[in-house]
Structures are given as C-alpha cells and as structure tokens.
Short mmCIF file of C-alpha atoms in Angstrom, two decimals:
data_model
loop_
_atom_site.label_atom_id
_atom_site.label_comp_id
_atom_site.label_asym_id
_atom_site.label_seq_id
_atom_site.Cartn_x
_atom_site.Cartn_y
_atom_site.Cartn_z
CA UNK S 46 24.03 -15.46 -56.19
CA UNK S 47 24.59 -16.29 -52.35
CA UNK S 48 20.53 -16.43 -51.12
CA UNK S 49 20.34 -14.01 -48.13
CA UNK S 50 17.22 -14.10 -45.00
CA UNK S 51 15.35 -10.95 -44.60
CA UNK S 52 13.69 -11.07 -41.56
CA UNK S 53 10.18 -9.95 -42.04
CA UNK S 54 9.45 -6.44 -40.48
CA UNK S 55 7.52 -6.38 -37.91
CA UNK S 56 5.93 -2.72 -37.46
CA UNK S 57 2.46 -1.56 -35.62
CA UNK S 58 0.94 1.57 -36.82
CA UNK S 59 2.18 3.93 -39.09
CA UNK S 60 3.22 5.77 -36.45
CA UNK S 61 4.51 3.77 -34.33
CA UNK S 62 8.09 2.11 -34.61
CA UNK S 63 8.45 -1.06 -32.85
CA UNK S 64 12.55 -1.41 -33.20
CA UNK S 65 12.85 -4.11 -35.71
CA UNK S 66 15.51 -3.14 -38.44
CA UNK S 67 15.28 -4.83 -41.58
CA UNK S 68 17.81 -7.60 -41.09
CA UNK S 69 20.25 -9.40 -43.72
CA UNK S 70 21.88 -12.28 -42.78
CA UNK S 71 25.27 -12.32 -44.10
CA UNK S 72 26.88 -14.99 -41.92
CA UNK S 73 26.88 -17.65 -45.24
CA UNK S 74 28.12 -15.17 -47.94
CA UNK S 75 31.11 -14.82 -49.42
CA UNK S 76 32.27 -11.88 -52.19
CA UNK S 77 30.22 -9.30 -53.50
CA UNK S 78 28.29 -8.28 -50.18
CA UNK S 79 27.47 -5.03 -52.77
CA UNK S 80 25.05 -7.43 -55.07
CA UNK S 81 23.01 -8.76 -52.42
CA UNK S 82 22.79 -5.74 -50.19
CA UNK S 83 20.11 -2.54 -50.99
CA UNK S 84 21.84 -0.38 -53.30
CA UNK S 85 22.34 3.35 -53.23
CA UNK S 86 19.71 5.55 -54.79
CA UNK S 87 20.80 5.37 -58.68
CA UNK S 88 19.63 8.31 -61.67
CA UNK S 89 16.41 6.01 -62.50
CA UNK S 90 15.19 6.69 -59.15
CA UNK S 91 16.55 10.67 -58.79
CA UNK S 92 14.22 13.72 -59.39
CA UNK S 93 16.64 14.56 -62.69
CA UNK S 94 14.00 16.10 -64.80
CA UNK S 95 12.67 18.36 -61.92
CA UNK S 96 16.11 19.72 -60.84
CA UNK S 97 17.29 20.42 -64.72
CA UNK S 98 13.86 22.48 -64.73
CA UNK S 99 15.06 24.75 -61.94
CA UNK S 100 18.37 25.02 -63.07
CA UNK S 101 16.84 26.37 -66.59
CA UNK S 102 14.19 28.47 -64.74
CA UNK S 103 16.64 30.17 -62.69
CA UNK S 104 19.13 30.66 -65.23
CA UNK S 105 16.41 32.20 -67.48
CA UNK S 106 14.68 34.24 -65.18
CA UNK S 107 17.10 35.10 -62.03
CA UNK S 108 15.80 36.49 -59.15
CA UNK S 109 12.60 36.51 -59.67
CA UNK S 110 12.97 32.29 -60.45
CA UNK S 111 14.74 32.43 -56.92
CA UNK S 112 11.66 34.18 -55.00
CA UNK S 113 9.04 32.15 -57.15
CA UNK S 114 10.44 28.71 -56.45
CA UNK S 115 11.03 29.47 -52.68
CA UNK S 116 7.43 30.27 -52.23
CA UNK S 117 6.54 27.23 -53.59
CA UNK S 118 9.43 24.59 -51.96
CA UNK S 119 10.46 27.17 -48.37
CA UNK S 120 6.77 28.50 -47.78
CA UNK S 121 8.08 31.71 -48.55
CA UNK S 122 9.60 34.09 -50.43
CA UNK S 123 13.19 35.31 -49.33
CA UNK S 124 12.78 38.82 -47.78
CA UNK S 125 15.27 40.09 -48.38
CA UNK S 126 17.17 37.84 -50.59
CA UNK S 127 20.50 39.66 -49.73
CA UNK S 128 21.21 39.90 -45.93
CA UNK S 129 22.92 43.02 -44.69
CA UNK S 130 26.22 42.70 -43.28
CA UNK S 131 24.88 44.12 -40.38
CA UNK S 132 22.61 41.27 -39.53
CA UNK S 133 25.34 39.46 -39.37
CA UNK S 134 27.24 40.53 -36.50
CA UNK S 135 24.47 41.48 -34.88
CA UNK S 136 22.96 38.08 -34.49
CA UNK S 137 25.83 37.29 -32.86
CA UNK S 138 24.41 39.60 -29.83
CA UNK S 139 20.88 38.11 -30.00
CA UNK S 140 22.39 34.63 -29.87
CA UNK S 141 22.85 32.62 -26.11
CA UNK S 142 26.05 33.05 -24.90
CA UNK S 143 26.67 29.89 -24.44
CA UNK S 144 25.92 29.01 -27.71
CA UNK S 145 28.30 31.58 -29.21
CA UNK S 146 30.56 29.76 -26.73
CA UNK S 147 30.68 26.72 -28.41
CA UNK S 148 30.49 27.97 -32.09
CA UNK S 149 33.69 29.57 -31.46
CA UNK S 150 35.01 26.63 -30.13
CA UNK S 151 34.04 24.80 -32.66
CA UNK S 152 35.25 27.40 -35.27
CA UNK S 153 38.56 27.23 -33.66
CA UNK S 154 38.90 23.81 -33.67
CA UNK S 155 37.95 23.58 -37.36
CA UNK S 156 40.28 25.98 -38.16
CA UNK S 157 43.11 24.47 -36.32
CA UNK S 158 42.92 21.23 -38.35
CA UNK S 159 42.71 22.41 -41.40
CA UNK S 160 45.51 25.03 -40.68
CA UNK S 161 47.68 22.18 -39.63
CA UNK S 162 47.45 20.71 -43.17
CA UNK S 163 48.82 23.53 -44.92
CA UNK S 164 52.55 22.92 -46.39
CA UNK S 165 54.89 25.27 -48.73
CA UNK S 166 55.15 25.00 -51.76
CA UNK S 167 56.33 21.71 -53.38
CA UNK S 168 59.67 21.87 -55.34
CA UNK S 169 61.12 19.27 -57.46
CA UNK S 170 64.41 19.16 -59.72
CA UNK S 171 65.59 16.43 -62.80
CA UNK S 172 67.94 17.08 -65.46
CA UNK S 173 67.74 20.82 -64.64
CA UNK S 174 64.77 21.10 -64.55
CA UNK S 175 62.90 22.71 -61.33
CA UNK S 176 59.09 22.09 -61.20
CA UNK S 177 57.11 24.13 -58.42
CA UNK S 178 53.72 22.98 -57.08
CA UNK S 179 52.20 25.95 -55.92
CA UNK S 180 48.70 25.56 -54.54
CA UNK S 181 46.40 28.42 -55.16
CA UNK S 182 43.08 29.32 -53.52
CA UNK S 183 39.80 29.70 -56.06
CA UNK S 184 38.89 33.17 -55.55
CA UNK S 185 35.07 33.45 -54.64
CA UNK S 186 33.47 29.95 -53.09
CA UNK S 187 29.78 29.24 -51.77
CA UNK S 188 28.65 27.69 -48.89
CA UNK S 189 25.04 25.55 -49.07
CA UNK S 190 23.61 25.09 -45.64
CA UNK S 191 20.50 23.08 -45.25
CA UNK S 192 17.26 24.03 -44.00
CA UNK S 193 14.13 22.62 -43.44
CA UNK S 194 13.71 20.01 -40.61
CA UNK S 195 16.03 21.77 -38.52
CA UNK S 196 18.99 24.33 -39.20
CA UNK S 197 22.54 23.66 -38.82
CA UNK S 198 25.06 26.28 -38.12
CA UNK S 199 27.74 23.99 -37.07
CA UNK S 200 27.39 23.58 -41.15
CA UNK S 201 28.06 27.59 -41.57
CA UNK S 202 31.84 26.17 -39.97
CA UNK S 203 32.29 23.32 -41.45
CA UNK S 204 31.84 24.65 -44.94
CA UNK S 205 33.41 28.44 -44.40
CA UNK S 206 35.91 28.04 -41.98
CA UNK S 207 37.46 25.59 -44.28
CA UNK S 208 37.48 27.97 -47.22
CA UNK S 209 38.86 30.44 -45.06
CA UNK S 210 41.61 28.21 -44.19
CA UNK S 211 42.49 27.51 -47.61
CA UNK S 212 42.74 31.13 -48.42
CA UNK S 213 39.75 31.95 -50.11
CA UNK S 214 38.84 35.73 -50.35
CA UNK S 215 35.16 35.78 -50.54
CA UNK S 216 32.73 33.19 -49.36
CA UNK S 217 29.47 33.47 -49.33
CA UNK S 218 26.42 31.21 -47.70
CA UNK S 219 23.30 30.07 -49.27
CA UNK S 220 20.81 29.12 -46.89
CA UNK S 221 16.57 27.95 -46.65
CA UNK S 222 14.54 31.01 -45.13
CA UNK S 223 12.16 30.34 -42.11
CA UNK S 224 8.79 30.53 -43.44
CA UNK S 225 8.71 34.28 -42.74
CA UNK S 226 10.95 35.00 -45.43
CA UNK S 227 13.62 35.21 -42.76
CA UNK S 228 17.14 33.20 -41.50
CA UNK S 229 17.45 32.24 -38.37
CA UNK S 230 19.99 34.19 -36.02
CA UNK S 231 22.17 30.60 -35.13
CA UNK S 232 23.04 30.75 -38.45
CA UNK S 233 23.68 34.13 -39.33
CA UNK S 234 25.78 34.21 -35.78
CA UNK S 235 27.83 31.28 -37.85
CA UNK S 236 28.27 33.12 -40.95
CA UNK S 237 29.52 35.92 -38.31
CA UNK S 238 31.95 33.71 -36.41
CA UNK S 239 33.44 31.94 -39.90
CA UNK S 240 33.83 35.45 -41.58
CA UNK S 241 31.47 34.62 -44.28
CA UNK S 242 31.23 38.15 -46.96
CA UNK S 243 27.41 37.41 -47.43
CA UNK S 244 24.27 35.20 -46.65
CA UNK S 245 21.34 34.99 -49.20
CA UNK S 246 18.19 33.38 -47.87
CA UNK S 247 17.78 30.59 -50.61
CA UNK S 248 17.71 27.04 -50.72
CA UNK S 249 17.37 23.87 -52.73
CA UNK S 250 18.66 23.32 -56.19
CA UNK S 251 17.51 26.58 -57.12
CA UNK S 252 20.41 28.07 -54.66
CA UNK S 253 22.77 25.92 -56.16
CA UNK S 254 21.83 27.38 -59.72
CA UNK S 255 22.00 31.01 -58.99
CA UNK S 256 25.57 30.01 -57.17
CA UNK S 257 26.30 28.57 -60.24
CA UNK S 258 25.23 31.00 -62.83
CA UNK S 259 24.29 33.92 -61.21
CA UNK S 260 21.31 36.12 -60.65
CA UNK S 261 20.81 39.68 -60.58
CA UNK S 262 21.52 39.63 -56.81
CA UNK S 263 23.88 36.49 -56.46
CA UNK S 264 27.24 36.44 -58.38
CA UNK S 265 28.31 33.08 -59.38
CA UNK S 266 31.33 31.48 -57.64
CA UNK S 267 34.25 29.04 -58.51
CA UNK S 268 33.31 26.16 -56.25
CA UNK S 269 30.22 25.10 -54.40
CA UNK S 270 29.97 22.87 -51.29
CA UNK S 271 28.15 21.27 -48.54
CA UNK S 272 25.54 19.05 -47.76
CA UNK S 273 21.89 18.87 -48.58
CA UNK S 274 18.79 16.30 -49.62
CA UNK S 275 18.71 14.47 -52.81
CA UNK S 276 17.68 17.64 -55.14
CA UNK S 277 20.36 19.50 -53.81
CA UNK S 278 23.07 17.27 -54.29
CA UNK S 279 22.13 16.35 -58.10
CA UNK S 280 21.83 19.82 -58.94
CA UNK S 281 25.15 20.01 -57.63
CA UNK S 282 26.25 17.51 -60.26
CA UNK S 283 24.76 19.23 -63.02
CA UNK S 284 26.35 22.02 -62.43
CA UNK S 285 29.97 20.32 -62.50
CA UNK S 286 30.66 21.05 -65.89
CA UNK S 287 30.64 25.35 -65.26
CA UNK S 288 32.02 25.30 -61.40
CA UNK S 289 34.27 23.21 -58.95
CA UNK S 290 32.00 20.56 -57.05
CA UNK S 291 33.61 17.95 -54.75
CA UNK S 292 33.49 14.66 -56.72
CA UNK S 293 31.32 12.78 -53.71
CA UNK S 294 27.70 12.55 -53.18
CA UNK S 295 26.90 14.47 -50.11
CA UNK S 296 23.21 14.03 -49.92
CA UNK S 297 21.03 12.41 -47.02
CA UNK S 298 22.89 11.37 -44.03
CA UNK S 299 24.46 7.85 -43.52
CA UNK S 300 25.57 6.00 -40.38
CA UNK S 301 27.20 2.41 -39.87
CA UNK S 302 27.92 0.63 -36.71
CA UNK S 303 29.66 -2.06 -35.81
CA UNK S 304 29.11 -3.97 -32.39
CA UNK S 305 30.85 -7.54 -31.16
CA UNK S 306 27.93 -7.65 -28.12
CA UNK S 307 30.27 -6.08 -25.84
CA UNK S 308 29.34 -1.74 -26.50
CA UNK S 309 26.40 -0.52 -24.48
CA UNK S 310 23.30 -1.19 -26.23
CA UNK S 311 22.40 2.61 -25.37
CA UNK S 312 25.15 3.98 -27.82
CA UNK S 313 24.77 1.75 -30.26
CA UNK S 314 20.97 2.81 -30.58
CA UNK S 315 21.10 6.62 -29.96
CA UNK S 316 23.54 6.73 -32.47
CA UNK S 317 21.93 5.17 -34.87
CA UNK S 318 18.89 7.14 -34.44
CA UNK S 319 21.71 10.17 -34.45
CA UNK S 320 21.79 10.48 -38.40
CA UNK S 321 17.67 9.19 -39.00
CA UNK S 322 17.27 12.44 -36.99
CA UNK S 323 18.16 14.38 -40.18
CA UNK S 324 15.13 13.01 -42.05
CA UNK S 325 13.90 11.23 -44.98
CA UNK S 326 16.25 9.20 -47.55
CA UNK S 327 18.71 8.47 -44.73
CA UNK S 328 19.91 5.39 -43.79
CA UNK S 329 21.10 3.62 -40.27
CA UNK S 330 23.29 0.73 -40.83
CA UNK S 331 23.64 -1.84 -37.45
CA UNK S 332 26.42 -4.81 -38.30
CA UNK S 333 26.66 -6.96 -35.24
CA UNK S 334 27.66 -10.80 -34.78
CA UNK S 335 24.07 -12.01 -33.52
CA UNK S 336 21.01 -11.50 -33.02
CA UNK S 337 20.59 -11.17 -29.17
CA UNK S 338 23.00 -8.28 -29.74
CA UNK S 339 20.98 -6.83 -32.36
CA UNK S 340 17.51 -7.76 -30.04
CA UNK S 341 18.92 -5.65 -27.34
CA UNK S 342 20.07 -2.88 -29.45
CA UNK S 343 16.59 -2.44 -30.46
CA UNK S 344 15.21 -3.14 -27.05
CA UNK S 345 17.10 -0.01 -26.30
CA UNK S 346 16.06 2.09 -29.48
CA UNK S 347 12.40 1.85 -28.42
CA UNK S 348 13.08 3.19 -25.07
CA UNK S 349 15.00 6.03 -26.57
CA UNK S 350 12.74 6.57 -29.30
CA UNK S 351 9.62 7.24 -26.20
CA UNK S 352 11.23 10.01 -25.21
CA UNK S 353 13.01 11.25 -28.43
CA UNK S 354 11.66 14.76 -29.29
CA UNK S 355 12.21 14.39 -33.37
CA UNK S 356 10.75 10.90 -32.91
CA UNK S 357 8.78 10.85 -36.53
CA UNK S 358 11.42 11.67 -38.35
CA UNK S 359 13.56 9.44 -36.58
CA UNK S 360 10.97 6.26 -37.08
CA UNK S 361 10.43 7.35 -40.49
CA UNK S 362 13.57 7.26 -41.98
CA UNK S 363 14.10 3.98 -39.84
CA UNK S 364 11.19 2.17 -41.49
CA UNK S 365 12.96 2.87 -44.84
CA UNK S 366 16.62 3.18 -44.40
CA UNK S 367 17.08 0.59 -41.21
CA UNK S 368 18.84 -2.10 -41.79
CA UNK S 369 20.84 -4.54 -40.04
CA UNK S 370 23.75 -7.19 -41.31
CA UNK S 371 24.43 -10.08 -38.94
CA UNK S 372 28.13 -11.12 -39.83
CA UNK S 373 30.42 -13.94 -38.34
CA UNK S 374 33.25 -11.96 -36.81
CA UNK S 375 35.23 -8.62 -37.22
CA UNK S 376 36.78 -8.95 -40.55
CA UNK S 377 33.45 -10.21 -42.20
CA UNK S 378 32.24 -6.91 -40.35
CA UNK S 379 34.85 -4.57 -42.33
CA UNK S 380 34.32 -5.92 -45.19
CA UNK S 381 30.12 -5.84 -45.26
CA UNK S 382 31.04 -2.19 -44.17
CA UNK S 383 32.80 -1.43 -47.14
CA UNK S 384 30.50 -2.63 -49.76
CA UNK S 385 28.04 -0.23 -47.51
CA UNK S 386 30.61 2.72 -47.83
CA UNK S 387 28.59 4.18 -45.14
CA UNK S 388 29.03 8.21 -44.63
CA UNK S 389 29.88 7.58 -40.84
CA UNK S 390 31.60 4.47 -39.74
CA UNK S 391 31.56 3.87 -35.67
CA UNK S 392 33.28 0.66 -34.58
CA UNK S 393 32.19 -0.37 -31.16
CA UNK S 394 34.70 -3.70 -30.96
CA UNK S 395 36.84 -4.46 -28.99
CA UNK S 396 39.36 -4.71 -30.87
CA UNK S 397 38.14 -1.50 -33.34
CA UNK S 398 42.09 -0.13 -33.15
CA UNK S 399 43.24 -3.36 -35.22
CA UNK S 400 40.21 -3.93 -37.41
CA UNK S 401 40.38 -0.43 -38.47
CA UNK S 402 43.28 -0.90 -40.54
CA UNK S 403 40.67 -2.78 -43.27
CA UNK S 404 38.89 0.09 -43.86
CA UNK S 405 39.04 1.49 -47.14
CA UNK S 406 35.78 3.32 -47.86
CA UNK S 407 33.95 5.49 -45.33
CA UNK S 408 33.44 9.10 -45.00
CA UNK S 409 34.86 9.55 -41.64
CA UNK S 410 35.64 6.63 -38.84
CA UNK S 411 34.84 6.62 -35.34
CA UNK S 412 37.03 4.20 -32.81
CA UNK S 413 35.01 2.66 -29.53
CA UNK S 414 31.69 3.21 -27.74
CA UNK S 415 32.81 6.69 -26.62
CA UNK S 416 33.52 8.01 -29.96
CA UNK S 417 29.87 8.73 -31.23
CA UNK S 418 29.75 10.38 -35.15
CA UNK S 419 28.17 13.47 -33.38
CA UNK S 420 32.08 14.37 -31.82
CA UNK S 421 32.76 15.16 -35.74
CA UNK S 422 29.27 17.16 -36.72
CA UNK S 423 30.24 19.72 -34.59
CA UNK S 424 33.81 19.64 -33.03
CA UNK S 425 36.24 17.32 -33.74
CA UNK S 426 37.97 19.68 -36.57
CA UNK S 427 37.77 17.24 -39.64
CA UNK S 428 34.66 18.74 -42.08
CA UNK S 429 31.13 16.83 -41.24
CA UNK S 430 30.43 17.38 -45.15
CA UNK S 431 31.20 13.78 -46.30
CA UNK S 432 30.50 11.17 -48.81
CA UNK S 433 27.40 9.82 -48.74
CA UNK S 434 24.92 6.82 -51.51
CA UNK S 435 28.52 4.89 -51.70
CA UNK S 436 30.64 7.83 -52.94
CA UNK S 437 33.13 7.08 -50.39
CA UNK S 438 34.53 4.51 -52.24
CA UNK S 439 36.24 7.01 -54.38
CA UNK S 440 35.49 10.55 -52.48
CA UNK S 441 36.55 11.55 -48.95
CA UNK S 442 35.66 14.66 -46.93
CA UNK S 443 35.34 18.16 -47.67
CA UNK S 444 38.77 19.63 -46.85
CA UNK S 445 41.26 22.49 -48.60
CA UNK S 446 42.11 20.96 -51.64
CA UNK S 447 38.28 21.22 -52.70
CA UNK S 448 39.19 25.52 -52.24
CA UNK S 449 42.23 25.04 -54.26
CA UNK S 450 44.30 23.91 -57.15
CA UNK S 451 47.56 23.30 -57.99
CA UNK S 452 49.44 25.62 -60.54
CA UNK S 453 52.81 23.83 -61.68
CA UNK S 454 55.68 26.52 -62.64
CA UNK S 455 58.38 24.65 -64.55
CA UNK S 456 62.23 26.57 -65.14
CA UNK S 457 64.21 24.64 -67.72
CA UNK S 458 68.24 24.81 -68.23
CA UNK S 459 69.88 23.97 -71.32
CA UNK S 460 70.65 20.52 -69.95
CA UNK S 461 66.92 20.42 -69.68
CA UNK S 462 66.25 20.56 -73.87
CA UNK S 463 69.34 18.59 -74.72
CA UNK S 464 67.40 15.71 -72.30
CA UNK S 465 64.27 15.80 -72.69
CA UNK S 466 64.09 17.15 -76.61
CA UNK S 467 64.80 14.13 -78.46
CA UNK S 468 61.73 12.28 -75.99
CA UNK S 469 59.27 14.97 -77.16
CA UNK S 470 59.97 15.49 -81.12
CA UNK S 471 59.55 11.18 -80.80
CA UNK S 472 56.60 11.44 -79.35
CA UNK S 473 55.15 14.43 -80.77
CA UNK S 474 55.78 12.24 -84.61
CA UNK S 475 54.25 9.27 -82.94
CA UNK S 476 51.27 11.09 -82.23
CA UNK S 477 51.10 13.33 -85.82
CA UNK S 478 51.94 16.50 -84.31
CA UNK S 479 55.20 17.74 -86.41
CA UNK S 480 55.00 21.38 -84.44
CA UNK S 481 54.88 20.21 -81.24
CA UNK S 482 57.79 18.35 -82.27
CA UNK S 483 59.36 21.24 -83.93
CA UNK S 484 59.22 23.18 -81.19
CA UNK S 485 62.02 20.91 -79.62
CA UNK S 486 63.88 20.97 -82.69
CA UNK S 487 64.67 24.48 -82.84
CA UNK S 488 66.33 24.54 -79.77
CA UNK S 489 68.06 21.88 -79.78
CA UNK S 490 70.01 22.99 -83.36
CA UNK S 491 70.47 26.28 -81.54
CA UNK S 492 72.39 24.63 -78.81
CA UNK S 493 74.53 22.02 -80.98
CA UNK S 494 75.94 25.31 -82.41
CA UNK S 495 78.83 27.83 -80.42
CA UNK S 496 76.40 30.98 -81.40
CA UNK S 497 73.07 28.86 -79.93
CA UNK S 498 70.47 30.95 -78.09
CA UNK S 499 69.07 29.92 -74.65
CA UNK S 500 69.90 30.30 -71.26
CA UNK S 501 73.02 28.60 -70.09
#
C-alpha cells in the first residue's frame, strides 16, 4: 500500500467553513488510486433495514402507509394524494413567464436530443435467416422527483420528456409535498410542459414502493427513474427484481474537477460548491497539480461561500464530502478521476479536448472553464439523472433505452434448418436436452424427403 498525506483539516466553528478541502496527495502513487482513496457509501453503511420496512408497510397497508409515513418523513400528509389534471395546466398560468420560458426551452431541447437518437428498426440476414430488432416502449413508467431542500422541476424534464421520447404512453410523477400537504406550482407547471398523465404528492422510498407495487390510488408501473437521497435510491434497488430500474446508483450528487492552475479560480470553486448545494451525502471532488492552485481555489470558495444564500448546506456537505487530490500532470489527473467515477466530470485544462479521450467512467463530462455541470442540469439535452457512489464505472445516464426493450422477431427459410439444425440437436445432446434437440430433427427429416413440409 502506497502511504498517502492527508492534510489535517483546518475548520473554525461548526458553522463556519474556512475553505480547506480534505487533501490527498497522490503525486507518489502508482495503481489502484481506488484503495487509497475514500470509498463510496457500501450496504454496511446504507439504511437497508429501514427502507425494506417501508417497502413492507406500504405494500401491506397502501395508502394509508403512504399518508402515515409522509407525516412522519414530509411534515405532512399528502392532500390530496392524487393531483387533478386540472392543477396541472393551470399551474402553468400561476407560474412567471419567464420561467415557463425557459422550461419550455429546456423541454425542447431535451426532447430534441433524445429524438435525435431514435433509429428504425434493426434488420439482419444469415443463411436465410432475417432477425428484426424492434425496440418497444414499456407501457406505463414513473417519474421520482426530489423534494426537500429545494424542488427541481428541471427534474419533471429530464425524467418525462425522455419517456415521452421513447414512446411511452403513460407517465406519471411522484413527488415530496410542501409541508402543507401541497406541490409546488414549478413543478406541477413541469409535469404540464413534459405531458406527464398524473402527479401524486409522495416521496421517499415509500413513493418508490407504491410505484412499484401499487396502492389503492397509485397503479404500479414498468420502470421507475430519477434521482433522489440515499433511501430513495436503495429502495430503488430493492425493488429491481418486480420493475425496470436503471442499473446505476443515482443517489446524492457528485462533482469532479480538474484544474492545471490556468481556469479561473472563481469557476473552479462555484462549481464545486454547485453540487454541495444539493445537500448532505454529496461529495465535491477538486484534482489540481499543486497546492497554490488548490490555495487559491479555496481562497475563492470562501468569498463565494459569504454571500452564498444555501451556504449551510453548501459547508456541510463540504466538511464531509470535500476532498481534494493533488496529482503530477494531466494523465495522472484522468486516471485519479476514474477510480473517483465522479457523477459530473469538468476538465478545466488546457488541453481538456486531448485528455478527454482517457475517460472511461463518469456520468457526464464537461470540456473547459466555460462548460460548468449546471449547462447539463437544466439545458444541454443529455438527462441530468446520472450515475452516482462509483456506478459510472458500469452505468451511464438516464436515456431511452431505460423506457424500452428490444423484441427480436426471427423468419427462418428452409436453408435456415438445413444450417443451423445439425448445430442445435449437437448442442441440445451436449447439454441433456433430447427435445430441444428433437425439435430440429423433425424438420430436418421432413426436408431430406420430396413430400417434406416447411416453407420453401
């Protein structure tokens, strides 16, 4: 094991963030930057037992389970649980204008992405044989949308709009009441804009349940995503086996970025406070080359974090989940990053276009100091639900093939069975399985006779 320094924090009150990340000097090590780093959250330290009790309580007890455990985790009680369509569209009139503005744009821009992946179907032909890919929309998906610390519509269209895309013919939006009972109009006006079929005022892994398995009041759907804190995204995962659920972890949010010295201290440090905003559990990578970079980065970051409106939540989730690794140069840089397999990835290098191309695992990458993470939460067009607790090394972003799957239509000719026959009664015997092997051998005498059946 390589040793590593951790500079000692250096923090005033406990409410009062003085700008020193916790630092890891990296600059000697070589290999597994993933062993000497601070892991992701693992199942020993995840609230298992608590969500598997909400998951049992609301499949025993529906609706009422649903208004019960809101009281108790939302401050209130949904009222009423069921929006009316009506809300909908008329929150849409109660909103700014100029918000509405920029939720359409942002709609539209989403949707225009996503469109543009879209292909016909896939044909392919051997030995007469003609195999079609055809990819086919699930038929009822739902939306989670956080709550809580602050409310995100630009979630409504990142989650919906997609669906939409992919051809999905209901969708439907779970969401954390106010503490009134209520949902605010920003994200109803969402729900409106992204053609969502309903909105029920319920959050946490009890909304995730009742999506799951239904309640008197919510029918279960085929496939749940989008983003939420740690209890949402393990009930998530225990809910897998019943309903589709994106394979990565899209918990608590996750930035990384990279500076050579030569980025703006400024950016670097508002956009690392950009994802701490979100709250607890989250974590704000910095991996620069040396330390007066990293000084002046938090130089910066204090000035920022005077005026900073959410500053608690901001300091609080940096005292935790702030870290900084000082690297030798860019390609040390890339590949610190991904043992991190950060959520967000910003590169603010010079030369970001050419050590880009070592990236393998991040959610979503962001090239230069004018590209901050926040151009894809609301509007670049790619999905801001992403990979997060090093689930990017296998998992990617929230995009149309989590609405679909693929059905494969195979045609056979007799050319087809006289090929491909002897193959499967030989490996049909090899594995014990004389009917599966039989069902070749029929045909095939049929065919090495004049009167054979079959197509010809």
């Amino acid at each position: 094991m390589h040793s590593v320094e951790f500079a000692a924090p250096c923090r005033g009150s406990t409410d009062r963030f003085l700008g020193v990340l916790t630092r890891h000097d990296l600059r000697s090590v070589d290999g597994d930057y993933a062993a000497v780093l601070p892991r992701p959250m693992d199942d020993a330290n995840a609230p298992l037992e608590i969500v598997r009790n909400i998951i049992a309580d609301v499949r025993d007890r529906g609706d009422a389970a649903i208004n019960e455990l809101g009281a108790r985790f939302d401050g209130s009680a949904a009222d009423p649980l069921r929006l009316d369509p009506a809300d909908l569209h008329a929150a849409v009139e109660r909103v700014d204008p100029a918000i509405v503005a920029s939720l359409r744009e942002a709609a539209a821009s989403i949707q225009a992405f996503h469109l543009s992946q879209k292909t016909d179907a896939h044909t392919y032909q051997r030995h007469g044989m003609t195999i079609t890919q055809n990819r086919q929309p699930v038929d009822r998906a739902g939306c989670y949308v956080p709550g809580g610390r602050a409310w995100y519509p630009s979630t409504v269209l990142m989650t919906a709009v997609i669906a939409r895309a992919a051809g999905v013919s209901e969708v439907v939006v779970c969401v954390p009441p106010k503490d009134d009972g209520k949902v605010i109009d920003v994200t109803l006006a969402a729900a409106s804009i992204a053609g969502v079929d309903a909105v029920y005022a319920c959050g946490g892994a009890q909304a995730i349940a009742a999506m799951a398995y239904g309640t008197e009041t919510i029918e279960p759907v085929d496939v749940i995503v989008g983003p939420g804190n740690v209890f949402v995204a393990l009930a998530k995962r225990e809910v897998s086996g019943i309903v589709g659920v994106p394979s990565a972890f899209a918990g608590p949010s996750e930035i990384c970025v990279v500076t050579d010295g030569n980025a703006d201290p400024r950016y670097v440090a508002i956009d690392l406070m950009v994802q701490a905003e979100h709250g607890p559990d989250g974590k704000s990578w910095l991996i620069a080359y040396d330390e007066a970079t990293v000084d002046a980065v938090e130089s910066a970051m204090r000035e920022l974090l005077a005026e900073a409106p959410r500053r608690n939540d901001i300091e609080s989730t940096l005292a935790v989940g702030g870290h900084v690794a000082l690297v030798r140069d860019g390609a040390q840089a890339v590949q610190v990053a991904n043992a991190i397999a950060p959520e967000h990835l910003q590169l603010m290098t010079a030369d970001a276009a050419d050590i880009v191309h070592g990236v393998r695992h991040a959610g979503a990458v962001f090239l230069g100091q004018m590209a901050p993470a926040s151009l894809g939460d609301y509007i670049a067009g790619p999905s801001h639900v992403l990979p997060t607790n090093g689930t990017a090394r296998f998992g990617g972003a929230l995009g149309l093939e989590d609405f679909t799957k693929d059905v494969h239509i195979v045609s056979v000719t007799n050319e087809t069975v006289r090929w491909a026959g002897p193959h499967v009664e030989t490996l049909a015997m090899a594995e014990g399985l004389d009917a599966h092997a039989e069902s070749v051998r029929i045909r095939l005498r049929d065919l090495s006779t004049e009167s054979g059946g079959g197509a010809r």
